[in-house]
Each structure stands twice: as C-alpha cells, then as structure tokens.
C-alpha cells in the first residue's frame, strides 16, 4: 500500500497534522494527484544536488501536465493549471528548494505513520503539541489584526487633526491680518470665540490621539513580550527537536507574517509621531500634549523596532553537510556544508541588500585548544526570495572549515572531552540603517560538532542528540563539561525518531521495552529511569567492546542500507534477547523463526528457528549474524528464501517455514524476493546460495555457521562432494 493511501486511513487527530504540512509551497492537490510518482523519486538526493533537482522539477511539471490533460472535471483542470503556474514561479530558478519541501513532507508523513503504529506520543512530542495549536495561532492572528486596524484608524485621526489645524491656522492668520480698528467689533469677538473653541477641540483631539498611540504602543509591547517572542522561542525549540528527527519543523511564513505586520504597525506609528511633530511646529500652546509625551513614545517605538528586527534575524537552516542531510550540526573539516539565515521582517524600509558575515568559534570557552576557521568566502548578500513570500535571506552553500595550526605543531592538552563532545558555534552578523535607526543584527547556529574523520560521525551524532534533547539553550558550548542525565521516556522517544527518520518506521512499545532492558537490565523499571551520558555513549556494554549507542547506530546503518524493505514490513522483531526469543519460539510449529539483531556483533542480524525432536525435546538454531558485507552480496529476503542447512548427512533443506508467530514464509516475504534471473542472454543462470553447516553436538547448543560470502553453485558442488551428498536430491529455489 502506498504511503499516501496509508495516510488517508489515519484517524482525524493525525490527519490534522498532515493537513498542516501542505500549503502553497507544496499543495496537497499535487500530493494526491501524483502520489505514486512522488513516492518513487529520490527527493533527499535532489534536495542537495541542483542538477538532480532540476530534472525532477521538470519531470514533476510534465507529470502534472499529463494528469491535467486526463482530468475530466473542468474546475479541477483549472486548479491544476494554476498550481502548475505557481510552481514555475516559485521554483524555476531554484528547484532544490522544492525538493527540500517535498522531502520534508514525505519524511514527516513517515513519522506520523510511525506514531500511529506506536499508538502513543512520547513526552517530547506532547510538549510540542501546543506549538501547532490552531486556536493559539488564531488568537495571535486576531490580536495582530486588531493592532494593525487600530494603527490604520490612527492614520485617519492624524489626518483629521491636520485638516482641523490647517483650518484653525488659516482662520487665526486671517484674524491677525485684520485692521486693529476691527478687533473690538462684535464680529471679531465672535471669531475669537470660535477660534478658542477650535483650539479647545484641537487640544482634545491631540490628547485623544496621543492617548491612543500610547495605548497601541503598550499593546505592541505586550504582544511582543507575551506572545510574539514566546512563539519565536517555541519555533527555535521545535527546530532543535526537528534536527534530531522529531516532528517536522513548520515553515517560518506564519511567524514572518506576524513579525512583518507588527513592524509595519511600529513604523507607521513612528511616521504618525513624526507628523505630529510637524504639526507642533506650526501650532502649539501651553500644556500641548504632543511635545510633552512625544519624546518618550518615540524612544519606546525605536526600542521596539530595534528589538523586533534584531530578534527576527534567525538561522532558518542549521549547518549541515549535503552528504549527511539527516544528521545536521556535524561538520567534517574540508567538507562543504550549507546553512541559511533569514530576516522575518519584510518591509520596503529594509528590502535592500544586506551583507551577512559568518564567524566560526566566536568567544570560545576558556581553555579550548582545537580551533577552526572558515576556509571559503564568509560574506554574502541577503536577497529577496520570491518563493518564500518575499523574505530577505541568504544561504551559504559552500562553507568549509580548516583547523588552525598550533605552535611547534602540537595541540597541547585536549582535556577530558573527546572530539565529539567539543561544541562549536557559527555566528552571523549584519548591520543596516532604517529611518535613521542603526540596527546591528547577530544570531548564531545551534552548537556544532566538528569531526576530522567519518568514523567520528556516530559519536558526533550522539552528542548532537543529547544536547538538543536536554536543553533549549542556543549556545552552551560548555555543556559536556557536566552533561545532565536524560529520562528513558524522553531518550527512547528520540531513539525511535532515529529509526523513523533513517528507516521510515519508528519503534513500537515492545521494541523500546527491549532496548530499555538492554540498557538497564531485565529487572529495571524503564519509564522514569535516568540515563547518564557516559552510559549511553561512552561506556562499553558489559562484556562487549562497544557502547550502547555504537551498537544501536550500527543497526540503524544496517537497516538503512540493507534491510529497509523487511524492516518497513514490520517483520524484524529486532531487540529481543536470546532468553525471550526461546520463550516465544518454544511452543510454536517446527520451522517457526524470528529475526533479531545480534547482541554480540556490531551491525548484525540473525534468525533463530525452533525444531522438535521425536522424543519431544525442543531445539533452537541460530545462524551466525549477517553483516553488511554478506548482505551486500545477497538481499536478506533472498537469504531467507534460499537458505539451506547441511547437518549430519541430511539432504540440505530450508528449515525456515513460518515467520513468528505463524505467517508462512513465502506469504510474508514473497513480494520482497528478487525476480527470476533474466533469460535474455544465452548464459546458464547462477545464484548465490546461503548455506550453513550445522553442528548438533550434544555438549553445546546448536550453532549454524554460514560461509562468508554465500556460496555460488560451484562452491556448493565442491562442498557437497566432500560431504558425500547426492546433489540430485536437491531442488532449485527457482524450480518450484
């Protein structure tokens, strides 16, 4: 079943999350119309490869045009035409942006499907639910809209005061121009009385507008403090969680709208105050409210503009190597990485070129020895992006780091922290002047891990996960000097996200419980158990030469590269212990087997099957774990199909009959088998046959060792002759 069809079968609560993914950047109509085609493309690669993205963009437009020509409904054809035109405008000049949008949506769909399978959200995801609350956003929309409307009304009020003052000024000057002999006339007295009334009304209106402006300024101040800044901080926290595999980070368009409307209101108030200042120059009087209150209000408005624009300068895309798009915030020296900053205020006043300078390792903690500098150009100009609602942004696509040389060629004392525990930071700076107000912009990335070898990548990713799980501090570079513990409920959620991100399906309750037992022991209560950083990533598992995280990371890599189809069918039980494995299998039909990850090998998967002897004894057979080397030679589903056992002179046969609990093997794996060998060419087809020589010594548990790599038919013939078997009694896996 396609991913989109699975999505459509979700409950309403989860469908609301799906609905939130799609907007003008990637309309749901396209997802629906081109569902199968979209899911068959490699959007992850295209997101980081301009040429691939250009090809996919062209193909998407062709697919959309084809679907439109086949559509019978006139209105639907019209909508598809409009969508096609919008996509061309948005992405023609930068199709990689479209690829990133689609890649993110597909990934989030997988996460939502995964959460539906586990039937429960973890504590971290629950804590983020309010961040996408539609009621809260609606409240924010209404409040910003009310402020904007009030500011517009004040424009009219200022214009009314200006007209009233012009009338007063004209009458006053006319009165002054009259002859002195006329000044004591009744007409003159009436005119003076009328002027006094006009001045009184003008004074009332001035006091009224000053009061209204003061109220709106306070309302904007409160909006920024109580809602806008918290919304921004909430987005930044969600960015942290999304970086380590959590729920997809929603776009900045909504925040940009709020920031922009608020800034527009402040700039408009500033213009209104300037206009009132001009009016005072023409007409003023004792206890005039404008010169009394205007200076304080102007200072307050400038302060709010300054801090609003400064806070709107954000890192939209955290530093990431294109070679590892699902593991951001890890940078390898000499390898290009990308990052992107954005200004959330879109105004004519600031819609011009701004130079952004990047600096690495600014203000390092004392005692830090390893230091780096940016090897490539570190200054770029922000431009307006039409495909992002006209925001100002700049993307650095070709940054590289180089480590600084040390005196006498030595690095000195590295301290107690490993390379992957040292945190670094990338800073961004810009400066511009708007309406006489100079604004210094500065922001920084989340803490980075710098590695010099890809072998350090797993350790670096462990550090990135731990930091962003534990704190929302944007720049605590000394975090690993004393890293806090994590609760298992939160850590297990993050680990499930790793499987969802890399393998398309997260871990269910049973699998997480098995992992907890692996980490704490069988009798530990896992729910609120505290895990130390050392136990998670640094200490070796008792009796092993690797840590818990190294073991788990190797499994993730194995799934991603060799087991993805089998994993996504939910056929791999995974983390079951040997003891539990035997408990599950002992009462099952002979030939029942289950798949689990090796506890003794890094990146290994094995299967165990049960047999019943004539005297009623139960035997369990486990094959030597298959690692990436062996799985590179033969797909895992084909191994299960073709697997044979040679034991004590018995004709080789496949002992695997039922996938636990009772699914016939071919029913479970049939659609995952490779197709029949091609017979186009006149060659004798050859296949790799996975074979184990099984020792059934009574003194030791049965063990089945598989040759490395799987045997070819010729190698199998030689082994068969040596063991005196009759090859004619065997049946080919392709003869059935």
XYZ file of C-alpha atoms in Angstrom:
736
model
C 0.000 0.000 0.000
C 1.384 3.420 -0.937
C 2.342 5.831 1.795
C -0.372 8.287 0.727
C -3.083 5.619 0.960
C -1.881 4.747 4.453
C -2.036 8.430 5.374
C -5.653 8.666 4.230
C -6.637 5.860 6.599
C -5.366 7.650 9.711
C -7.630 8.954 12.441
C -8.793 12.569 12.389
C -6.289 13.708 15.038
C -3.345 12.625 12.900
C -4.908 13.850 9.657
C -4.946 17.344 11.135
C -1.168 17.124 11.438
C -0.953 16.007 7.799
C -3.148 18.921 6.744
C -0.730 21.279 8.478
C 2.120 20.102 6.222
C 0.665 21.309 2.960
C 0.339 24.887 1.767
C 1.172 26.917 -1.337
C 4.779 25.708 -1.189
C 3.561 22.151 -1.867
C -0.226 21.931 -2.422
C -1.976 18.791 -1.262
C -3.614 18.538 -4.706
C -0.214 17.614 -6.158
C 0.440 15.086 -3.397
C -2.913 13.471 -4.149
C -2.682 13.558 -7.949
C 0.927 12.373 -8.272
C 1.121 10.238 -5.126
C 2.776 7.142 -6.631
C 5.200 9.087 -8.801
C 6.242 11.403 -5.952
C 6.964 8.470 -3.624
C 9.120 6.767 -6.260
C 11.562 9.676 -6.630
C 14.729 10.369 -4.622
C 13.912 13.788 -3.165
C 16.596 13.517 -0.467
C 19.339 13.468 -3.094
C 17.660 16.174 -5.153
C 17.468 18.448 -2.107
C 21.266 18.633 -2.109
C 22.009 18.274 -5.823
C 20.953 21.102 -8.144
C 21.136 19.054 -11.363
C 19.038 16.200 -9.947
C 16.568 18.716 -8.550
C 16.252 20.415 -11.951
C 15.487 17.098 -13.634
C 12.894 16.146 -11.021
C 11.281 19.583 -11.229
C 10.929 19.288 -15.000
C 9.543 15.765 -14.639
C 7.056 16.909 -11.984
C 5.719 19.619 -14.295
C 5.419 17.027 -17.083
C 3.575 14.626 -14.798
C 1.257 17.425 -13.707
C 0.594 18.428 -17.319
C -0.198 14.818 -18.205
C -2.562 14.470 -15.251
C -4.265 17.739 -16.199
C -4.865 16.608 -19.763
C -6.533 13.433 -18.464
C -8.720 15.238 -15.915
C -12.406 15.358 -16.896
C -13.543 17.915 -14.328
C -13.185 21.442 -15.742
C -12.730 23.111 -12.342
C -10.076 20.606 -11.314
C -8.227 21.159 -14.605
C -8.284 24.899 -13.937
C -6.922 24.438 -10.403
C -4.148 22.176 -11.637
C -3.187 24.760 -14.260
C -2.964 27.481 -11.598
C -0.863 25.226 -9.359
C 1.472 24.438 -12.239
C 1.997 28.133 -12.927
C 2.590 28.877 -9.242
C 5.227 26.151 -9.019
C 7.046 27.514 -12.041
C 7.176 30.980 -10.487
C 8.314 29.655 -7.089
C 10.890 27.053 -8.053
C 12.057 27.506 -11.647
C 15.178 29.375 -10.565
C 15.897 27.114 -7.576
C 14.315 23.642 -7.888
C 16.367 22.293 -4.958
C 14.108 24.300 -2.641
C 11.095 22.398 -3.973
C 12.942 19.109 -3.473
C 13.651 20.026 0.158
C 9.994 20.894 0.733
C 8.761 17.590 -0.723
C 11.470 15.603 1.068
C 10.464 17.149 4.388
C 6.769 16.449 3.798
C 7.402 12.789 2.927
C 9.615 12.371 5.947
C 7.002 13.891 8.236
C 4.319 11.644 6.728
C 6.504 8.672 7.650
C 6.881 9.983 11.180
C 3.119 10.447 11.513
C 2.518 6.912 10.249
C 5.130 5.676 12.689
C 3.423 7.451 15.587
C 0.144 5.852 14.514
C 1.805 2.428 14.765
C 3.160 3.061 18.242
C -0.270 4.379 19.325
C 1.295 6.843 21.747
C 3.160 10.095 21.613
C 6.253 10.498 23.711
C 6.764 13.274 26.279
C 8.822 15.439 23.930
C 6.241 15.360 21.174
C 3.432 16.003 23.630
C 5.315 19.039 24.902
C 5.319 20.410 21.352
C 1.614 19.924 20.692
C 0.754 23.441 21.805
C 3.222 24.803 19.290
C 0.891 23.845 16.465
C -2.337 24.690 18.250
C -4.656 26.316 15.779
C -6.563 28.208 18.481
C -3.386 29.863 19.672
C -2.474 30.879 16.152
C -5.968 32.184 15.552
C -5.704 34.287 18.702
C -2.382 35.654 17.523
C -3.799 36.442 14.079
C -6.723 38.300 15.634
C -4.555 40.308 18.016
C -2.093 41.358 15.321
C -5.025 42.213 13.054
C -6.685 44.374 15.698
C -3.445 46.289 16.311
C -2.987 46.804 12.587
C -6.556 48.082 12.221
C -6.162 50.489 15.162
C -2.969 51.887 13.674
C -4.746 52.428 10.356
C -7.552 54.278 12.157
C -4.965 56.477 13.869
C -3.724 57.483 10.431
C -7.181 58.860 9.746
C -7.245 60.581 13.137
C -3.891 62.270 12.447
C -5.173 63.398 9.046
C -8.312 64.797 10.709
C -6.193 66.709 13.228
C -4.034 68.036 10.388
C -7.116 69.281 8.499
C -8.557 70.786 11.695
C -5.267 72.505 12.437
C -4.985 73.858 8.898
C -8.453 75.343 9.279
C -7.527 76.841 12.642
C -4.243 78.190 11.292
C -5.978 79.808 8.322
C -8.640 81.469 10.482
C -6.037 82.585 13.026
C -3.817 84.203 10.399
C -6.834 85.792 8.763
C -7.828 87.277 12.098
C -4.326 88.615 12.659
C -4.310 90.299 9.264
C -7.362 92.436 10.036
C -7.035 96.070 10.902
C -6.640 96.923 14.554
C -9.773 99.072 14.383
C -11.832 95.959 13.644
C -10.557 93.909 16.540
C -13.104 95.211 19.018
C -16.083 94.620 16.775
C -18.713 92.033 17.606
C -17.736 90.057 14.535
C -14.164 89.924 15.713
C -15.219 88.805 19.167
C -17.317 86.030 17.665
C -14.345 84.929 15.553
C -12.062 84.881 18.587
C -14.608 82.773 20.450
C -14.811 80.379 17.503
C -11.024 80.124 17.357
C -10.913 79.336 21.072
C -13.486 76.601 20.568
C -11.453 75.218 17.651
C -8.304 75.296 19.786
C -10.100 73.515 22.608
C -11.302 70.861 20.171
C -7.838 70.610 18.657
C -6.373 70.149 22.129
C -8.940 67.451 22.865
C -8.119 65.632 19.629
C -4.389 65.915 20.265
C -4.780 64.457 23.729
C -7.009 61.747 22.287
C -4.553 60.710 19.549
C -1.582 60.799 21.938
C -3.505 58.568 24.350
C -4.473 56.175 21.553
C -0.897 55.969 20.271
C 0.349 55.319 23.793
C -2.221 52.532 24.251
C -1.259 50.859 20.942
C 2.460 51.096 21.757
C 1.807 49.362 25.069
C -0.320 46.762 23.286
C 2.506 46.041 20.820
C 4.997 45.869 23.675
C 2.800 43.347 25.465
C 2.241 41.385 22.223
C 5.984 41.086 21.668
C 6.679 40.112 25.256
C 3.818 37.738 25.941
C 3.205 36.129 22.545
C 5.498 37.003 19.663
C 8.817 36.314 21.394
C 7.484 33.097 23.008
C 6.266 31.965 19.571
C 9.752 32.568 18.184
C 11.379 30.707 21.074
C 8.903 27.896 20.576
C 9.849 27.707 16.892
C 13.517 27.550 17.834
C 12.809 24.708 20.249
C 10.879 22.864 17.566
C 13.838 23.433 15.257
C 16.069 21.682 17.797
C 13.678 18.741 18.051
C 13.286 18.519 14.268
C 17.076 18.494 13.907
C 17.289 15.228 15.883
C 14.492 13.524 13.971
C 11.399 14.854 15.750
C 8.229 16.310 14.243
C 8.766 18.317 11.104
C 9.526 21.969 11.649
C 6.725 24.077 10.206
C 7.717 26.930 7.965
C 8.538 30.452 9.046
C 5.882 32.079 6.881
C 3.394 32.419 9.731
C 5.979 33.924 12.063
C 7.168 36.213 9.285
C 3.610 37.443 8.798
C 3.281 38.321 12.500
C 6.697 39.964 12.653
C 6.074 41.917 9.457
C 2.626 43.180 10.455
C 3.936 44.197 13.872
C 6.900 46.016 12.336
C 4.613 47.742 9.839
C 2.488 48.989 12.717
C 5.552 50.316 14.571
C 6.930 52.086 11.512
C 3.519 53.587 10.838
C 3.300 54.835 14.438
C 6.758 56.348 14.029
C 5.546 58.214 10.946
C 2.468 59.376 12.833
C 4.637 60.737 15.628
C 6.823 62.489 13.050
C 3.709 64.053 11.544
C 2.500 65.209 14.945
C 5.909 66.794 15.456
C 5.458 68.725 12.207
C 2.051 69.926 13.374
C 3.537 71.217 16.637
C 5.982 73.346 14.661
C 3.003 75.126 13.061
C 0.686 75.330 16.067
C 1.441 74.822 19.710
C 0.254 76.191 23.002
C 0.695 75.870 26.755
C 0.167 72.292 28.029
C 0.248 70.976 24.450
C 0.233 67.129 24.964
C 2.345 66.339 21.908
C 5.698 67.894 22.972
C 5.100 66.608 26.491
C 4.599 62.936 25.569
C 6.031 62.518 22.068
C 9.740 62.110 23.040
C 9.047 59.185 25.399
C 6.779 57.484 22.885
C 9.338 57.932 20.095
C 12.045 56.335 22.217
C 9.743 53.447 23.056
C 8.846 52.889 19.403
C 12.526 52.947 18.366
C 13.325 50.465 21.129
C 10.565 48.099 19.987
C 11.586 48.369 16.313
C 15.211 47.688 17.219
C 14.471 44.595 19.273
C 11.782 43.284 16.928
C 14.104 43.358 13.928
C 17.067 42.009 15.888
C 15.039 39.047 17.139
C 13.703 38.405 13.630
C 17.209 37.511 12.390
C 17.200 33.705 12.633
C 19.033 30.650 11.355
C 16.399 29.072 9.126
C 18.546 26.092 8.153
C 21.108 24.842 10.656
C 24.576 23.933 9.312
C 24.519 20.585 7.569
C 26.735 18.602 5.215
C 24.844 17.708 1.998
C 26.379 14.242 2.244
C 24.527 13.650 5.533
C 21.256 15.611 5.296
C 19.644 13.651 8.134
C 22.456 14.430 10.561
C 22.778 18.223 10.767
C 25.078 20.125 13.122
C 28.020 17.806 12.390
C 30.744 19.326 10.224
C 33.769 17.481 8.854
C 36.879 19.523 8.161
C 37.461 20.015 4.451
C 33.885 19.042 3.518
C 31.431 21.649 2.301
C 28.397 22.418 4.414
C 25.375 24.661 3.977
C 23.411 26.960 6.233
C 20.784 29.664 5.794
C 19.755 32.779 7.712
C 16.565 34.770 7.287
C 15.084 38.096 8.348
C 11.469 37.662 9.361
C 10.581 41.316 8.777
C 9.527 42.030 5.190
C 9.272 45.789 4.699
C 10.134 48.289 1.970
C 12.294 50.025 4.580
C 14.670 47.047 4.752
C 14.207 45.496 1.317
C 17.690 46.223 0.105
C 20.968 44.354 0.118
C 22.424 43.437 3.493
C 25.854 41.901 3.853
C 25.984 38.963 6.243
C 29.324 37.859 7.654
C 29.860 34.432 9.200
C 32.353 33.831 12.000
C 33.349 30.464 13.445
C 34.156 29.852 17.102
C 33.484 33.397 18.249
C 34.004 33.773 22.017
C 35.137 30.216 22.724
C 35.090 28.987 26.339
C 38.423 29.396 28.183
C 40.920 26.583 27.711
C 39.596 25.377 24.365
C 42.532 24.188 22.267
C 41.034 22.988 18.987
C 40.063 25.988 16.888
C 38.895 26.320 13.314
C 38.421 28.987 10.689
C 36.238 29.249 7.600
C 38.329 28.405 4.566
C 35.948 29.777 1.914
C 34.252 33.159 1.411
C 32.429 34.009 4.614
C 30.429 37.054 3.444
C 27.311 37.064 1.285
C 24.483 39.445 0.496
C 20.891 38.836 1.576
C 18.397 38.841 -1.274
C 14.620 38.833 -1.554
C 13.260 35.337 -2.190
C 10.069 35.339 -4.227
C 9.416 31.688 -3.450
C 9.477 32.393 0.293
C 6.880 35.169 0.315
C 9.485 37.772 -0.451
C 11.584 37.411 2.681
C 15.175 38.527 2.979
C 17.504 35.562 3.330
C 20.910 34.268 2.379
C 22.117 30.696 2.006
C 25.768 29.789 2.380
C 26.219 26.640 0.293
C 29.959 26.135 0.080
C 31.417 26.808 3.509
C 34.403 24.726 4.633
C 36.315 24.522 7.892
C 40.011 24.113 8.436
C 41.721 23.521 11.755
C 44.173 26.157 12.919
C 47.818 25.171 13.175
C 49.470 25.075 16.564
C 52.786 26.339 17.793
C 55.529 23.710 17.368
C 52.965 21.527 15.633
C 51.355 20.363 18.865
C 47.802 20.737 20.069
C 48.619 20.662 23.739
C 46.348 19.195 26.361
C 42.957 18.311 24.877
C 41.379 17.985 28.313
C 38.829 15.378 29.300
C 36.405 15.982 26.428
C 36.559 13.890 23.297
C 36.459 15.482 19.859
C 32.764 14.686 19.516
C 31.972 16.330 22.879
C 33.575 19.653 21.979
C 30.888 22.086 20.868
C 31.448 24.943 18.433
C 29.316 27.744 17.061
C 28.776 29.567 13.775
C 27.838 33.244 14.164
C 26.179 35.582 11.645
C 26.403 39.376 11.715
C 24.918 42.215 9.647
C 24.218 45.909 10.090
C 21.889 48.395 8.384
C 20.196 51.729 8.964
C 16.465 52.269 8.586
C 14.739 55.622 9.116
C 17.772 56.927 10.954
C 17.913 53.890 13.258
C 21.084 51.754 13.053
C 20.397 48.104 13.805
C 23.108 45.513 14.454
C 21.947 42.011 13.611
C 23.531 38.949 15.195
C 22.465 35.350 15.548
C 24.201 32.013 15.847
C 23.688 28.393 14.932
C 22.957 25.677 17.412
C 26.162 24.154 18.840
C 28.135 22.171 16.261
C 30.367 19.121 16.473
C 33.462 19.238 14.264
C 34.969 15.922 13.162
C 38.010 15.114 11.082
C 37.072 11.540 10.131
C 33.746 9.925 9.226
C 34.403 7.283 11.880
C 33.629 10.037 14.399
C 30.185 10.612 12.908
C 28.253 8.244 15.245
C 29.827 9.807 18.331
C 29.176 13.290 16.981
C 25.531 12.495 16.334
C 25.162 11.133 19.860
C 26.396 14.500 21.159
C 24.001 16.428 18.910
C 21.064 14.311 20.081
C 21.958 14.605 23.756
C 22.406 18.377 23.650
C 19.188 19.153 21.800
C 17.225 16.655 23.852
C 18.375 18.148 27.139
C 18.440 21.913 26.711
C 16.929 24.758 24.740
C 19.955 26.971 25.316
C 21.107 28.272 21.932
C 24.820 28.409 22.718
C 26.006 26.476 25.758
C 29.388 25.393 24.402
C 30.483 24.037 27.784
C 27.512 21.654 28.005
C 29.542 18.431 28.043
C 31.699 19.590 30.915
C 28.894 18.251 33.108
C 26.123 16.824 30.887
C 22.790 16.190 32.647
C 21.099 12.820 32.710
C 18.133 12.017 30.472
C 14.988 10.152 31.411
C 14.437 6.945 29.490
C 10.958 8.093 28.424
C 12.478 11.049 26.551
C 15.571 9.264 25.285
C 13.572 6.314 23.961
C 11.375 8.725 22.021
C 14.429 10.279 20.357
C 15.824 6.830 19.542
C 12.521 5.884 17.920
C 12.785 9.044 15.826
C 16.155 7.835 14.510
C 14.522 4.713 13.119
C 11.623 6.717 11.743
C 13.971 9.193 10.032
C 16.517 6.760 8.618
C 14.355 3.690 8.129
C 10.824 5.031 7.692
C 9.324 3.266 10.710
C 9.872 4.008 14.378
C 9.990 1.583 17.290
C 6.889 0.215 18.987
C 6.398 -0.186 22.735
C 7.727 -3.746 22.787
C 10.899 -2.838 20.925
C 11.514 0.164 23.160
C 10.968 -2.002 26.209
C 13.535 -4.485 24.883
C 16.015 -1.649 24.352
C 15.397 -0.463 27.900
C 16.195 -3.923 29.226
C 19.342 -3.935 27.125
C 20.427 -0.673 28.727
C 19.274 -1.178 32.332
C 18.894 -4.902 32.804
C 15.805 -7.082 32.778
C 14.523 -6.085 36.182
C 14.868 -2.322 35.827
C 11.803 -0.118 35.639
C 12.447 1.822 32.447
C 9.769 4.519 32.449
C 11.473 7.114 34.655
C 14.928 5.580 34.714
C 17.696 8.163 34.381
C 20.387 7.516 31.800
C 23.786 9.146 32.098
C 25.644 10.460 29.055
C 28.522 8.129 29.827
C 26.310 5.025 29.993
C 24.611 5.953 26.727
C 27.612 6.791 24.598
C 30.974 6.278 26.313
C 30.932 3.151 28.476
C 31.092 -0.242 26.811
C 28.212 -2.643 27.290
C 29.295 -5.228 29.921
C 31.250 -7.964 28.194
C 31.373 -6.077 24.855
C 33.860 -3.787 23.162
C 31.324 -1.157 22.158
C 28.863 1.233 23.772
C 25.081 1.079 23.687
C 24.863 3.883 21.128
C 27.558 2.420 18.854
C 25.637 -0.857 18.842
C 22.347 0.864 18.045
C 23.855 3.150 15.408
C 25.348 0.173 13.588
C 21.872 -1.395 13.482
C 20.421 1.803 12.037
C 23.022 1.794 9.278
C 22.359 -1.882 8.554
C 18.614 -1.256 8.233
C 19.069 1.820 6.075
C 21.419 0.153 3.603
C 20.333 -3.487 3.563
C 17.127 -4.234 5.467
C 14.757 -1.401 4.621
C 12.007 -3.428 2.855
C 11.936 -6.103 5.565
C 12.029 -3.514 8.365
C 9.174 -1.471 6.935
C 7.008 -4.575 6.690
C 7.440 -4.904 10.475
C 8.956 -8.380 10.109
C 12.058 -7.739 12.242
C 11.375 -8.206 15.942
C 14.757 -6.671 16.466
C 15.881 -6.302 20.052
C 14.592 -9.466 21.669
C 17.057 -11.191 23.992
C 18.080 -14.809 23.495
C 16.113 -15.815 26.574
C 12.922 -14.129 25.395
C 13.495 -15.481 21.920
C 13.372 -19.066 23.212
C 10.322 -18.331 25.319
C 8.483 -17.065 22.262
C 9.512 -19.913 19.957
C 9.332 -22.990 22.175
C 5.603 -23.661 21.721
C 5.486 -22.794 18.025
C 5.322 -25.021 14.974
C 8.655 -26.524 13.861
C 10.352 -24.174 11.427
C 8.957 -21.051 13.075
C 11.618 -18.370 13.105
C 12.069 -14.768 14.129
C 14.520 -12.052 13.142
C 16.586 -10.182 15.699
C 19.650 -8.002 15.791
C 22.845 -9.525 17.063
C 23.875 -8.592 20.592
C 27.485 -9.647 20.043
C 28.205 -8.182 16.579
C 28.093 -4.554 15.530
C 25.568 -4.244 12.714
C 24.466 -7.866 12.501
C 21.105 -9.582 12.064
C 20.340 -13.226 12.727
C 17.382 -15.558 12.650
C 16.545 -18.365 15.051
C 14.181 -21.242 14.315
C 12.688 -23.922 16.509
C 12.738 -27.702 15.957
C 11.060 -30.539 17.844
C 12.758 -33.938 18.101
C 10.880 -37.229 18.168
C 11.364 -37.529 21.920
C 9.741 -34.129 22.447
C 12.878 -32.101 23.031
C 12.847 -28.528 21.743
C 15.905 -27.282 19.870
C 16.738 -23.728 18.870
C 19.068 -22.950 15.987
C 20.577 -19.503 15.418
C 22.522 -18.635 12.307
C 25.738 -16.665 12.501
C 24.766 -12.967 12.161
C 24.651 -11.468 8.705
C 26.586 -8.210 8.474
C 26.815 -5.547 5.781
C 29.490 -7.487 3.856
C 27.277 -10.526 3.418
C 24.106 -8.534 2.837
C 25.865 -6.566 0.100
C 26.206 -9.830 -1.806
C 22.658 -11.109 -1.328
C 19.376 -9.380 -0.302
C 18.094 -10.518 3.066
C 14.714 -11.662 1.727
C 16.502 -13.899 -0.790
C 18.663 -15.309 2.005
C 15.515 -16.366 3.855
C 14.055 -17.856 0.675
C 17.146 -19.811 -0.389
C 18.680 -20.641 2.985
C 19.844 -24.262 3.359
C 21.268 -26.274 6.236
C 23.720 -29.163 5.912
C 23.598 -31.320 9.037
C 24.762 -34.893 9.795
C 24.314 -36.256 6.311
C 20.764 -34.979 5.884
C 19.811 -33.623 2.464
C 20.192 -29.813 2.566
C 16.863 -28.151 3.136
C 15.419 -24.796 4.142
C 14.391 -25.071 7.799
C 12.547 -21.735 7.774
C 8.786 -22.320 7.462
C 6.839 -19.686 9.420
C 7.710 -16.156 10.418
C 6.802 -15.693 14.074
C 4.101 -16.113 15.203
C 2.620 -18.179 12.334
C 2.955 -16.400 8.970
C 4.018 -18.739 6.120
C 7.454 -17.652 4.972
C 6.553 -17.063 1.316
C 3.393 -15.227 2.270
C 5.431 -12.835 4.394
C 8.448 -12.330 2.138
C 7.132 -13.287 -1.290
C 6.767 -9.754 -2.638
C 10.264 -8.895 -1.384
C 12.025 -11.686 -3.284
C 14.115 -10.691 -6.260
C 12.634 -11.508 -9.666
C 13.681 -14.604 -11.646
C 17.086 -14.399 -13.346
C 16.904 -12.915 -16.826
C 16.988 -15.426 -19.693
C 17.572 -12.906 -22.478
C 21.217 -13.879 -22.768
C 22.270 -17.490 -23.513
C 24.083 -17.971 -20.210
C 23.433 -20.583 -17.582
C 21.928 -18.593 -14.719
C 23.829 -18.589 -11.453
C 22.638 -17.698 -7.989
C 24.189 -17.318 -4.563
C 23.013 -19.970 -2.114
C 23.158 -19.181 1.620
C 24.222 -22.401 3.372
C 25.023 -23.242 6.973
C 26.937 -26.256 8.244
C 25.107 -27.034 11.468
C 26.813 -28.761 14.395
C 24.452 -30.692 16.651
C 26.888 -31.736 19.335
C 25.006 -32.635 22.487
C 27.555 -30.816 24.633
C 26.931 -27.411 23.087
C 23.860 -25.576 21.857
C 23.227 -25.940 18.121
C 25.130 -23.388 16.081
C 24.933 -22.744 12.384
C 27.900 -21.118 10.728
C 27.434 -19.590 7.318
C 30.329 -19.255 4.870
C 31.350 -15.729 4.005
C 30.176 -14.722 1.448
C 27.245 -17.015 0.428
C 28.234 -19.898 -1.821
C 27.989 -19.990 -5.583
C 26.631 -23.238 -7.088
C 30.214 -24.327 -7.983
C 31.416 -23.884 -4.407
C 28.392 -25.725 -3.163
C 29.136 -28.685 -5.507
C 32.650 -28.960 -4.092
C 31.328 -28.948 -0.520
C 28.641 -31.449 -1.462
C 31.186 -33.891 -2.917
C 33.394 -33.546 0.146
C 30.452 -34.355 2.430
C 29.264 -37.198 0.138
C 25.782 -35.750 -0.524
C 23.716 -36.503 -3.609
C 23.201 -33.167 -5.372
C 20.366 -34.640 -7.465
C 18.141 -34.833 -4.390
C 18.218 -31.045 -4.049
C 15.621 -28.824 -5.651
C 16.437 -25.420 -7.084
C 14.725 -22.484 -5.447
C 13.658 -21.431 -8.929
C 12.232 -24.829 -9.954
C 9.047 -24.509 -7.913
